[in-house]
Tab-separated table of C-alpha atoms in Angstrom:
chain	number	residue	atom	x	y	z
A	285	MET	CA	37.728	116.642	84.294
A	286	THR	CA	37.983	113.582	82.058
A	287	ASP	CA	35.056	111.979	80.213
A	288	LEU	CA	35.082	108.172	80.008
A	289	PRO	CA	33.508	106.114	77.230
A	290	THR	CA	31.882	103.550	79.534
A	291	SER	CA	30.482	103.278	83.047
A	292	TYR	CA	33.409	101.090	84.127
A	293	ILE	CA	36.046	103.028	86.020
A	294	ASP	CA	39.278	101.659	84.633
A	295	PRO	CA	41.990	101.727	87.339
A	296	ASP	CA	44.572	102.591	84.680
A	297	ILE	CA	42.661	105.786	83.907
A	298	VAL	CA	42.581	106.699	87.598
A	299	ALA	CA	46.339	106.110	87.805
A	300	SER	CA	47.034	108.060	84.618
A	301	LEU	CA	44.961	111.015	85.786
A	302	VAL	CA	46.968	111.308	89.011
A	303	VAL	CA	50.366	110.749	87.371
A	304	GLU	CA	49.743	113.144	84.476
A	305	THR	CA	48.436	115.842	86.801
A	306	TYR	CA	51.515	115.559	88.998
A	307	LEU	CA	53.897	115.657	86.036
A	308	SER	CA	52.178	118.832	84.794
A	309	PHE	CA	53.255	120.772	87.886
A	310	PRO	CA	56.172	123.242	87.699
A	311	ALA	CA	59.667	121.735	87.755
A	312	SER	CA	60.189	122.981	91.314
A	313	CYS	CA	57.377	120.670	92.479
A	314	VAL	CA	58.769	117.388	91.130
A	315	PRO	CA	61.990	115.435	91.854
A	316	SER	CA	65.149	116.545	90.095
A	317	LYS	CA	68.709	115.434	89.521
A	318	ARG	CA	71.001	117.121	92.002
A	319	SER	CA	74.272	118.798	91.087
A	320	ASN	CA	76.168	115.846	92.589
A	321	GLY	CA	74.420	113.429	90.225
A	322	VAL	CA	71.948	111.997	92.749
A	323	GLN	CA	68.496	111.424	91.220
A	324	GLU	CA	65.514	112.148	93.448
A	325	TRP	CA	62.485	109.840	93.670
A	326	THR	CA	59.197	110.048	95.527
A	327	PRO	CA	56.041	108.078	96.309
A	328	LEU	CA	52.911	109.580	94.738
A	329	ALA	CA	49.224	109.347	95.654
A	330	GLY	CA	45.988	110.963	94.577
A	331	VAL	CA	42.246	110.932	95.256
A	332	VAL	CA	39.763	110.901	92.368
A	333	LEU	CA	35.958	111.132	92.369
A	334	SER	CA	33.731	109.527	89.752
A	335	ARG	CA	30.035	109.880	89.024
A	336	THR	CA	27.718	108.295	86.513
A	337	THR	CA	25.707	110.192	83.937
A	338	ASP	CA	23.266	109.163	81.222
A	339	SER	CA	26.079	109.132	78.667
A	340	SER	CA	29.355	108.317	80.420
A	341	PRO	CA	30.987	108.489	83.841
A	342	ILE	CA	32.985	111.575	84.739
A	343	LEU	CA	36.173	111.701	86.782
A	344	LYS	CA	37.488	114.591	88.840
A	345	LEU	CA	40.859	114.562	90.558
A	346	ILE	CA	40.527	116.372	93.897
A	347	SER	CA	43.962	115.948	95.481
A	348	VAL	CA	47.548	114.819	94.961
A	349	GLY	CA	50.281	114.097	97.498
A	350	ALA	CA	53.976	113.317	97.061
A	351	GLY	CA	56.477	112.682	99.827
A	352	SER	CA	57.951	110.269	102.336
A	353	LYS	CA	58.804	112.430	105.357
A	354	VAL	CA	57.342	112.534	108.855
A	355	VAL	CA	57.806	115.068	111.646
A	356	PRO	CA	59.451	113.484	114.714
A	357	THR	CA	57.520	113.731	117.957
A	358	ILE	CA	59.990	116.204	119.460
A	359	ARG	CA	59.342	118.644	116.578
A	360	LYS	CA	55.536	118.506	116.542
A	361	SER	CA	53.611	121.728	117.063
A	362	ALA	CA	50.924	122.220	119.703
A	363	ARG	CA	49.293	124.914	117.544
A	364	GLY	CA	48.072	122.620	114.770
A	365	ASP	CA	49.994	124.684	112.218
A	366	ILE	CA	52.229	122.008	110.692
A	367	VAL	CA	51.502	118.778	108.825
A	368	ASN	CA	52.973	115.901	110.827
A	369	ASP	CA	52.564	113.088	108.296
A	370	LEU	CA	54.141	113.955	104.951
A	371	HIS	CA	53.744	110.582	103.261
A	372	ALA	CA	52.084	110.800	99.861
A	373	GLU	CA	48.976	108.815	100.822
A	374	ILE	CA	48.176	110.959	103.845
A	375	LEU	CA	48.929	114.241	102.094
A	376	SER	CA	46.453	113.280	99.367
A	377	ILE	CA	43.834	112.410	101.995
A	378	ARG	CA	44.343	115.755	103.717
A	379	GLY	CA	44.089	117.486	100.355
A	380	ALA	CA	40.820	115.647	99.733
A	381	ARG	CA	39.498	116.793	103.112
A	382	ARG	CA	40.256	120.390	102.227
A	383	TRP	CA	38.515	120.052	98.861
A	384	ILE	CA	35.428	118.576	100.559
A	385	LEU	CA	35.247	121.482	103.016
A	386	GLU	CA	35.664	124.005	100.211
A	387	GLU	CA	32.983	122.229	98.184
A	388	VAL	CA	30.589	122.439	101.142
A	389	GLY	CA	31.405	126.145	101.343
A	390	ARG	CA	30.524	126.554	97.673
A	391	CYS	CA	27.227	124.763	98.309
A	392	LEU	CA	26.454	127.159	101.154
A	393	ASN	CA	27.065	130.043	98.766
A	394	GLY	CA	24.383	128.706	96.444
A	395	ALA	CA	26.463	126.869	93.865
A	396	ASP	CA	25.034	123.784	92.178
A	397	ASP	CA	27.079	120.725	93.030
A	398	ASP	CA	27.634	117.468	91.154
A	399	TRP	CA	29.293	115.606	94.014
A	400	LEU	CA	27.700	116.457	97.371
A	401	GLU	CA	24.134	116.783	98.584
A	402	GLN	CA	22.755	118.417	101.703
A	403	ILE	CA	20.818	116.305	104.200
A	404	THR	CA	19.273	116.796	107.621
A	405	LYS	CA	20.284	114.292	110.286
A	406	GLU	CA	18.936	114.503	113.835
A	407	GLY	CA	17.983	118.106	113.186
A	408	ARG	CA	21.454	119.038	111.936
A	409	VAL	CA	22.512	120.050	108.439
A	410	LYS	CA	25.180	117.776	106.978
A	411	TRP	CA	26.484	116.724	103.577
A	412	LYS	CA	27.060	113.365	101.926
A	413	LEU	CA	28.276	112.074	98.599
A	414	LYS	CA	25.542	111.977	95.995
A	415	THR	CA	24.237	108.586	94.928
A	416	GLY	CA	26.553	107.106	92.324
A	417	VAL	CA	29.622	109.085	93.397
A	418	GLN	CA	32.637	106.905	94.149
A	419	VAL	CA	36.041	107.693	95.643
A	420	HIS	CA	39.204	106.201	94.153
A	421	MET	CA	42.751	106.385	95.452
A	422	TYR	CA	45.932	105.829	93.466
A	423	ILE	CA	49.221	105.006	95.220
A	424	SER	CA	52.402	104.657	93.180
A	425	THR	CA	53.824	101.831	95.313
A	426	LEU	CA	53.054	99.662	98.334
A	427	PRO	CA	52.102	101.712	101.426
A	428	CYS	CA	54.611	101.703	104.265
A	429	GLY	CA	53.909	99.330	107.134
A	430	ASP	CA	52.177	95.963	107.031
A	431	ALA	CA	51.341	95.989	103.301
A	432	SER	CA	54.999	96.262	102.277
A	433	THR	CA	56.643	94.124	104.972
A	434	VAL	CA	56.862	90.910	102.929
A	435	HIS	CA	58.167	92.746	99.869
A	436	LEU	CA	60.846	94.535	101.891
A	437	ALA	CA	61.888	91.255	103.504
A	438	ASN	CA	62.181	89.537	100.112
A	439	GLN	CA	64.064	92.459	98.627
A	440	GLN	CA	66.433	92.657	101.594
A	441	GLN	CA	67.074	88.924	101.372
A	442	ILE	CA	68.207	89.393	97.774
A	443	LEU	CA	70.307	92.514	98.342
A	444	ASP	CA	71.760	91.862	101.808
A	445	PRO	CA	70.986	88.466	103.451
A	446	ASP	CA	72.876	89.348	106.644
A	447	MET	CA	70.905	92.556	107.148
A	448	ALA	CA	67.694	90.684	106.331
A	449	ALA	CA	68.404	88.189	109.105
A	450	LEU	CA	69.127	91.025	111.531
A	451	LYS	CA	65.962	92.930	110.623
A	452	SER	CA	63.814	89.808	110.798
A	453	SER	CA	64.977	88.999	114.308
A	454	HIS	CA	65.159	92.589	115.560
A	455	HIS	CA	63.315	93.013	118.842
A	456	MET	CA	60.203	95.126	118.499
A	457	PRO	CA	59.716	97.140	121.705
A	458	SER	CA	56.215	97.305	123.111
A	459	GLU	CA	54.692	100.567	124.187
A	460	THR	CA	52.947	98.946	127.136
A	461	SER	CA	54.509	95.523	127.659
A	462	SER	CA	57.013	93.082	126.242
A	463	ASP	CA	54.489	90.460	125.197
A	464	SER	CA	54.491	89.376	121.577
A	465	ALA	CA	51.844	90.180	119.017
A	466	PRO	CA	48.943	87.748	118.561
A	467	SER	CA	49.724	84.737	116.431
A	468	GLY	CA	46.643	85.122	114.217
A	469	VAL	CA	45.109	88.154	112.580
A	470	ASN	CA	41.865	87.585	114.478
A	471	ALA	CA	43.402	86.627	117.822
A	472	PRO	CA	42.793	88.838	120.880
A	473	ARG	CA	45.651	91.172	121.728
A	474	LYS	CA	46.843	90.609	125.284
A	475	SER	CA	49.145	93.603	124.982
A	476	PHE	CA	49.985	96.335	122.558
A	477	VAL	CA	53.037	95.743	120.386
A	478	LEU	CA	54.243	98.686	118.346
A	479	ALA	CA	56.860	97.954	115.691
A	480	ARG	CA	59.083	100.819	114.696
A	481	GLY	CA	59.175	101.215	110.949
A	482	ARG	CA	60.700	98.189	109.250
A	483	ASP	CA	61.854	96.255	112.322
A	484	GLY	CA	60.657	92.676	112.732
A	485	TYR	CA	60.072	91.570	109.128
A	486	SER	CA	58.728	88.218	110.310
A	487	SER	CA	55.854	89.806	112.257
A	488	LEU	CA	52.773	90.390	110.135
A	489	GLY	CA	49.584	92.150	111.180
A	490	VAL	CA	51.193	94.319	113.868
A	491	ILE	CA	50.699	98.067	113.872
A	492	ARG	CA	53.771	100.078	112.994
A	493	THR	CA	55.057	103.617	113.106
A	494	LYS	CA	56.399	105.376	110.043
A	495	PRO	CA	59.793	104.008	108.929
A	496	GLY	CA	62.923	106.080	109.262
A	497	ARG	CA	66.663	105.865	109.660
A	498	ALA	CA	67.874	103.990	112.729
A	499	ASP	CA	69.547	107.160	114.032
A	500	SER	CA	66.534	109.418	113.437
A	501	SER	CA	64.302	110.789	116.178
A	502	PRO	CA	61.356	108.433	116.756
A	503	THR	CA	57.814	109.257	115.756
A	504	THR	CA	54.484	107.969	117.022
A	505	THR	CA	52.798	108.510	113.649
A	506	LEU	CA	50.968	105.410	112.435
A	507	SER	CA	52.110	103.725	109.210
A	508	CYS	CA	50.145	104.287	106.001
A	509	SER	CA	49.029	100.627	105.931
A	510	ASP	CA	47.453	100.978	109.362
A	511	LYS	CA	45.811	104.302	108.545
A	512	LEU	CA	44.401	103.025	105.250
A	513	ALA	CA	43.043	99.917	106.983
A	514	ALA	CA	41.419	102.117	109.630
A	515	TYR	CA	39.824	104.265	106.899
A	516	THR	CA	37.860	101.199	105.725
A	517	LEU	CA	36.035	101.372	109.065
A	518	LEU	CA	36.091	105.082	109.912
A	519	GLY	CA	36.130	106.774	106.499
A	520	ILE	CA	38.703	109.198	105.126
A	521	GLN	CA	37.023	112.345	106.470
A	522	GLY	CA	38.417	112.073	110.006
A	523	SER	CA	36.890	113.274	113.256
A	524	VAL	CA	36.620	117.024	112.667
A	525	LEU	CA	35.031	116.711	109.212
A	526	SER	CA	32.612	114.117	110.590
A	527	THR	CA	30.801	117.022	112.242
A	528	VAL	CA	29.685	118.306	108.823
A	529	VAL	CA	29.854	115.319	106.434
A	530	GLU	CA	28.722	111.718	106.584
A	531	PRO	CA	31.409	108.993	106.447
A	532	ILE	CA	33.270	108.896	103.121
A	533	TYR	CA	34.810	105.572	102.133
A	534	LEU	CA	37.222	104.629	99.375
A	535	SER	CA	35.573	102.577	96.637
A	536	THR	CA	38.841	101.471	95.045
A	537	MET	CA	42.566	101.567	95.726
A	538	VAL	CA	44.826	101.458	92.687
A	539	ILE	CA	48.397	100.379	93.442
A	540	GLY	CA	51.141	101.079	90.915
A	541	ASP	CA	54.743	100.038	90.299
A	542	ILE	CA	53.739	96.408	89.698
A	543	LYS	CA	56.572	95.540	87.331
A	544	GLY	CA	59.081	97.164	89.639
A	545	LEU	CA	57.741	95.241	92.626
A	546	VAL	CA	57.884	91.933	90.762
A	547	ASP	CA	61.407	92.630	89.501
A	548	ASN	CA	62.623	93.668	92.960
A	549	GLY	CA	61.491	90.980	95.364
A	550	PHE	CA	57.938	89.731	94.839
A	551	GLU	CA	57.228	86.463	93.044
A	552	GLY	CA	54.234	87.774	91.143
A	553	GLU	CA	51.112	89.920	91.060
A	554	LYS	CA	49.114	87.309	92.964
A	555	ILE	CA	51.304	87.700	96.047
A	556	ILE	CA	51.183	91.491	95.786
A	557	HIS	CA	47.391	91.421	95.747
A	558	GLU	CA	47.230	88.904	98.617
A	559	GLU	CA	49.501	91.028	100.796
A	560	LEU	CA	47.529	94.185	100.061
A	561	ASP	CA	44.290	92.392	100.869
A	562	ARG	CA	45.696	90.964	104.109
A	563	ALA	CA	47.065	94.281	105.370
A	564	LEU	CA	44.470	96.784	104.116
A	565	VAL	CA	41.237	94.767	104.064
A	566	GLN	CA	41.366	91.527	106.049
A	567	ARG	CA	42.639	93.042	109.296
A	568	ALA	CA	39.766	95.523	109.320
A	569	ARG	CA	37.266	92.899	108.133
A	570	ASN	CA	38.195	90.578	111.003
A	571	THR	CA	37.834	93.473	113.426
A	572	TRP	CA	34.411	94.348	111.997
A	573	SER	CA	33.252	90.722	112.196
A	574	SER	CA	34.168	90.642	115.883
A	575	LEU	CA	32.892	94.092	116.857
A	576	GLN	CA	29.905	94.979	114.679
A	577	SER	CA	27.438	94.138	117.460
A	578	GLU	CA	29.293	96.512	119.815
A	579	LEU	CA	29.697	99.497	117.513
A	580	PRO	CA	27.266	102.307	118.355
A	581	ASN	CA	25.423	102.693	115.047
A	582	LEU	CA	25.376	101.795	111.378
A	583	SER	CA	26.995	105.025	110.152
A	584	TYR	CA	30.409	103.447	110.573
A	585	ARG	CA	30.929	99.959	109.246
A	586	HIS	CA	33.444	98.062	107.157
A	587	HIS	CA	33.611	99.267	103.547
A	588	PRO	CA	36.372	97.253	101.867
A	589	PRO	CA	37.718	98.982	98.749
A	590	ARG	CA	38.334	97.073	95.546
A	591	LEU	CA	42.071	96.537	95.227
A	592	ASN	CA	43.396	97.049	91.703
A	593	LEU	CA	46.923	96.752	90.371
A	594	THR	CA	48.029	98.967	87.506
A	595	LYS	CA	51.006	98.802	85.180
A	596	ILE	CA	50.868	102.530	84.530
A	597	THR	CA	54.408	103.701	85.246
A	598	PHE	CA	55.475	106.679	87.321
A	599	SER	CA	58.823	108.007	86.146
A	600	TYR	CA	59.970	109.032	89.624
A	601	SER	CA	59.287	105.706	91.354
A	602	LYS	CA	62.192	104.164	93.235
A	603	SER	CA	61.960	100.706	91.684
A	604	LEU	CA	61.728	102.092	88.138
A	605	LEU	CA	64.882	104.136	88.626
A	606	LEU	CA	66.716	101.183	90.202
A	607	ARG	CA	65.673	98.901	87.365
A	608	ASP	CA	66.498	101.241	84.489
A	609	THR	CA	69.644	102.812	85.972
A	610	PRO	CA	70.951	100.379	88.638
A	611	ASP	CA	74.219	102.292	89.122
A	612	LEU	CA	72.504	105.627	89.682
A	613	ALA	CA	72.568	107.066	93.208
A	614	ILE	CA	69.039	107.966	94.330
A	615	ALA	CA	67.470	109.771	97.290
A	616	THR	CA	64.144	111.242	98.346
A	617	PRO	CA	63.790	115.016	97.967
A	618	SER	CA	63.644	117.254	101.012
A	619	ILE	CA	60.474	118.851	99.619
A	620	CYS	CA	57.053	117.174	99.788
A	621	LEU	CA	53.976	118.287	97.864
A	622	VAL	CA	50.233	118.508	98.361
A	623	TYR	CA	47.711	119.700	95.802
A	624	THR	CA	44.014	120.408	96.240
A	625	ALA	CA	41.872	120.773	93.122
A	626	ASP	CA	41.117	124.342	92.057
A	627	ASP	CA	44.189	125.582	93.942
A	628	LYS	CA	47.961	125.720	93.469
A	629	PRO	CA	50.283	122.922	94.638
A	630	GLU	CA	51.993	123.519	97.966
A	631	ARG	CA	55.636	122.619	98.609
A	632	LEU	CA	56.290	121.519	102.177
A	633	VAL	CA	59.582	120.989	103.978
A	634	ALA	CA	60.290	117.997	106.211
A	635	LEU	CA	59.222	119.959	109.309
A	636	GLY	CA	55.666	120.233	107.994
A	637	HIS	CA	55.381	123.878	106.936
A	638	LEU	CA	55.550	125.559	103.539
A	639	HIS	CA	58.881	125.896	101.791
A	640	GLY	CA	60.353	129.361	102.032
A	641	SER	CA	62.544	131.724	104.024
A	642	PHE	CA	60.588	132.177	107.244
A	643	LYS	CA	63.398	132.172	109.815
A	644	LYS	CA	63.181	135.901	110.602
A	645	SER	CA	59.373	135.858	110.702
A	646	ILE	CA	59.395	132.897	113.065
A	647	GLN	CA	61.938	134.563	115.339
A	648	ALA	CA	59.941	137.811	115.340
A	649	ALA	CA	56.802	135.901	116.339
A	650	GLY	CA	58.526	134.177	119.237
A	651	GLY	CA	58.891	130.865	117.438
A	652	ARG	CA	55.379	130.854	115.997
A	653	LEU	CA	54.862	130.135	112.297
A	654	PRO	CA	53.574	133.106	110.284
A	655	ASP	CA	50.351	132.490	108.374
A	656	LYS	CA	52.224	132.573	105.059
A	657	ALA	CA	54.206	129.496	106.173
A	658	VAL	CA	51.161	127.433	107.167
A	659	SER	CA	49.879	124.722	104.820
A	660	GLY	CA	46.262	124.760	103.735
A	661	VAL	CA	45.878	121.122	104.823
A	662	CYS	CA	47.194	121.424	108.390
A	663	ARG	CA	44.886	120.804	111.341
A	664	LYS	CA	44.445	124.478	112.179
A	665	VAL	CA	43.237	125.438	108.700
A	666	LEU	CA	40.895	122.459	108.270
A	667	PHE	CA	39.525	123.145	111.764
A	668	ALA	CA	38.848	126.796	110.906
A	669	LEU	CA	37.055	125.819	107.681
A	670	THR	CA	34.913	123.337	109.604
A	671	LEU	CA	33.978	125.880	112.278
A	672	ASP	CA	32.972	128.359	109.582
A	673	ILE	CA	30.571	125.789	108.105
A	674	LEU	CA	29.145	124.925	111.521
A	675	ASN	CA	28.687	128.588	112.341
A	676	LYS	CA	26.652	129.080	109.146
A	677	THR	CA	24.476	125.986	109.506
A	678	ARG	CA	23.531	125.956	113.193
A	679	ASP	CA	20.507	128.115	114.080
A	680	GLU	CA	21.969	129.204	117.406
A	681	GLY	CA	25.370	129.900	115.912
A	682	PHE	CA	28.520	128.121	116.956
A	683	ASP	CA	31.312	129.012	119.341
A	684	ILE	CA	34.284	129.634	117.075
A	685	ARG	CA	36.497	130.142	120.123
A	686	GLN	CA	36.461	126.500	121.148
A	687	SER	CA	39.492	124.268	120.772
A	688	TYR	CA	40.201	121.586	118.205
A	689	ARG	CA	39.949	118.949	120.911
A	690	SER	CA	36.649	120.232	122.297
A	691	LEU	CA	35.063	119.913	118.841
A	692	LYS	CA	36.382	116.363	118.502
A	693	LYS	CA	34.948	115.536	121.929
A	694	SER	CA	31.613	117.291	121.373
A	695	PHE	CA	28.362	115.489	120.583
A	696	LEU	CA	28.798	116.541	116.940
A	697	ALA	CA	31.634	114.018	116.558
A	698	PHE	CA	30.339	111.544	119.138
A	699	GLU	CA	29.603	108.670	116.740
A	700	TYR	CA	33.034	108.877	115.128
A	701	GLN	CA	34.887	109.174	118.425
A	702	GLN	CA	33.016	106.332	120.091
A	703	THR	CA	33.674	104.048	117.121
A	704	LYS	CA	37.361	104.982	117.128
A	705	GLN	CA	37.621	104.448	120.870
A	706	ILE	CA	36.229	100.926	120.548
A	707	LEU	CA	38.756	100.186	117.810
A	708	ARG	CA	41.555	101.388	120.079
A	709	THR	CA	40.501	99.498	123.187
A	710	HIS	CA	38.794	96.252	122.199
A	711	PRO	CA	41.142	93.216	122.357
A	712	MET	CA	39.775	91.890	119.039
A	713	SER	CA	40.639	95.078	117.137
A	714	PHE	CA	43.768	95.257	115.007
A	715	LEU	CA	44.263	98.787	116.412
A	716	CYS	CA	43.894	97.703	120.038
A	717	GLY	CA	46.025	99.797	122.373
A	718	TRP	CA	47.090	102.386	119.833
A	719	GLU	CA	47.558	105.817	121.370
A	720	GLU	CA	49.543	108.734	120.021
A	721	GLY	CA	50.891	110.059	123.298
A	722	ASP	CA	49.281	112.948	125.172
A	723	ARG	CA	46.626	114.060	122.703
A	724	GLU	CA	45.558	117.034	124.811
A	725	GLN	CA	49.045	118.440	124.346
A	726	TRP	CA	48.608	118.485	120.559
A	727	GLU	CA	44.896	119.322	120.288
A	728	SER	CA	44.256	122.247	122.660
A	729	PHE	CA	44.562	124.980	120.027
A	730	ASP	CA	41.792	127.176	118.632
A	731	SER	CA	41.165	128.189	115.026
A	732	ALA	CA	43.755	130.965	115.313
A	733	GLY	CA	46.387	128.555	116.583
A	734	ASP	CA	46.288	129.902	120.136
A	735	ILE	CA	46.697	127.293	122.850
A	736	GLU	CA	43.948	127.036	125.446
A	737	SER	CA	44.422	126.040	129.054
A	738	LEU	CA	44.178	122.285	129.525
A	739	ASP	CA	42.340	122.895	132.794
A	740	VAL	CA	39.657	124.859	130.946
A	741	GLU	CA	39.540	122.156	128.288
A	742	LYS	CA	38.990	119.415	130.852
A	743	SER	CA	36.177	121.361	132.488
A	744	THR	CA	34.279	121.867	129.226
A	745	SER	CA	34.749	118.505	127.556
A	746	SER	CA	34.407	115.027	129.007
A	747	SER	CA	35.372	111.633	127.612
A	748	VAL	CA	33.152	110.064	124.985
A	749	SER	CA	33.013	106.911	127.089
A	750	SER	CA	31.394	108.612	130.099
A	751	GLU	CA	28.714	110.814	128.538
A	752	THR	CA	25.817	109.967	126.258
A	753	PRO	CA	25.021	111.944	123.090
A	754	VAL	CA	21.868	113.331	124.733
A	755	GLU	CA	23.829	114.539	127.767
A	756	LYS	CA	26.423	116.142	125.509
A	757	ARG	CA	23.720	117.822	123.420
A	758	GLN	CA	22.005	119.235	126.507
A	759	ARG	CA	25.275	120.462	128.020
A	760	LEU	CA	26.469	122.200	124.875
A	761	ARG	CA	23.228	123.968	124.014
């Protein structure tokens, strides 16, 4: 922990705490210079809590993520045992979720806690952040997707005008139709337009998948810009954690690499801030303004974070390396990293499991990942931790044999799921039409990673749009 001299949470201190923590990890956890002379670089992100005291505020870093990989759809696991999104921002969020669940577990074991407090809501035990606790997120560069589109276009125009023209005019295929995206950020969407990665520079405000090489297998994973914008409405805890904690919103986002961004395409800090605000705040704010009367309750509402720029440098940032050593060949490492406070950092490969020699173990298990290869922030592990909490806090006990999807569709997560469904279906929502394929295929696993029958799943869990919370509560008792 780090004591601060004043109650003001300086964004530079948040950035420094994340960067210094990351640089303190073993050499195997950070980028290196390869034997062929190629220097590795990586995006970095971290989540930090702060709380006020009578003397000075206190900061605690709870997670760090580093990486820029994503698992293609054809390589996703139906057992919930891999991490699909290996971008730094999302890894740090998943690390934060794990820390929150572990902190709740410590509370249940009788430990005093400075960050969370237990409440009773509708007869159920839950946890929330204590009054005065804030959540800060540091990101070493612009998030992929809408927030970085203008910068990438400007940079491409400088480096390769012909490619810039091609990218700007590149057709963006629609998942459901060929109609174009709405002309204004608050215009109704007549159809769903999904831009792949960096295609269509001239189109702002559209939802995008993670970027990747043109010859790489496609992914349906949402860009970091779109996920971060959605978090301002839904919170960072996600659906499963919403069954045990109240919504948790980011108070501030601290974006780094400012000098590098200015030197490599942007005209100045003002434009950087405007683009961040447009992509991460305004899209969600416009959605909230249009939909707040239709959302089911006041638990979920728009909580815009303060956007801060920092000049704290990160030695493994792409723009810093390009600026200081323009002739140096650079590349992203094959290893990504996630760290949860009070634990050891995990090294993950591009396929979403822990780094190591697991080929024989996987073959012996019929293609299934052994437990020693499974990350502590994958869906299966976070699901198991959540079920353990629910089993300890519900008087009648809790069915630990249920599937990941059945918990998400249960009355315990009803408010979150109904809010998310409105955001995905309402024509005034910036997320209108977004679906990630056949969700049942990827969510029908239990806490052991075993896959349940979809027919059984359908018979025990109905859509959030067709059943009221009372009906769900009565059915599941």
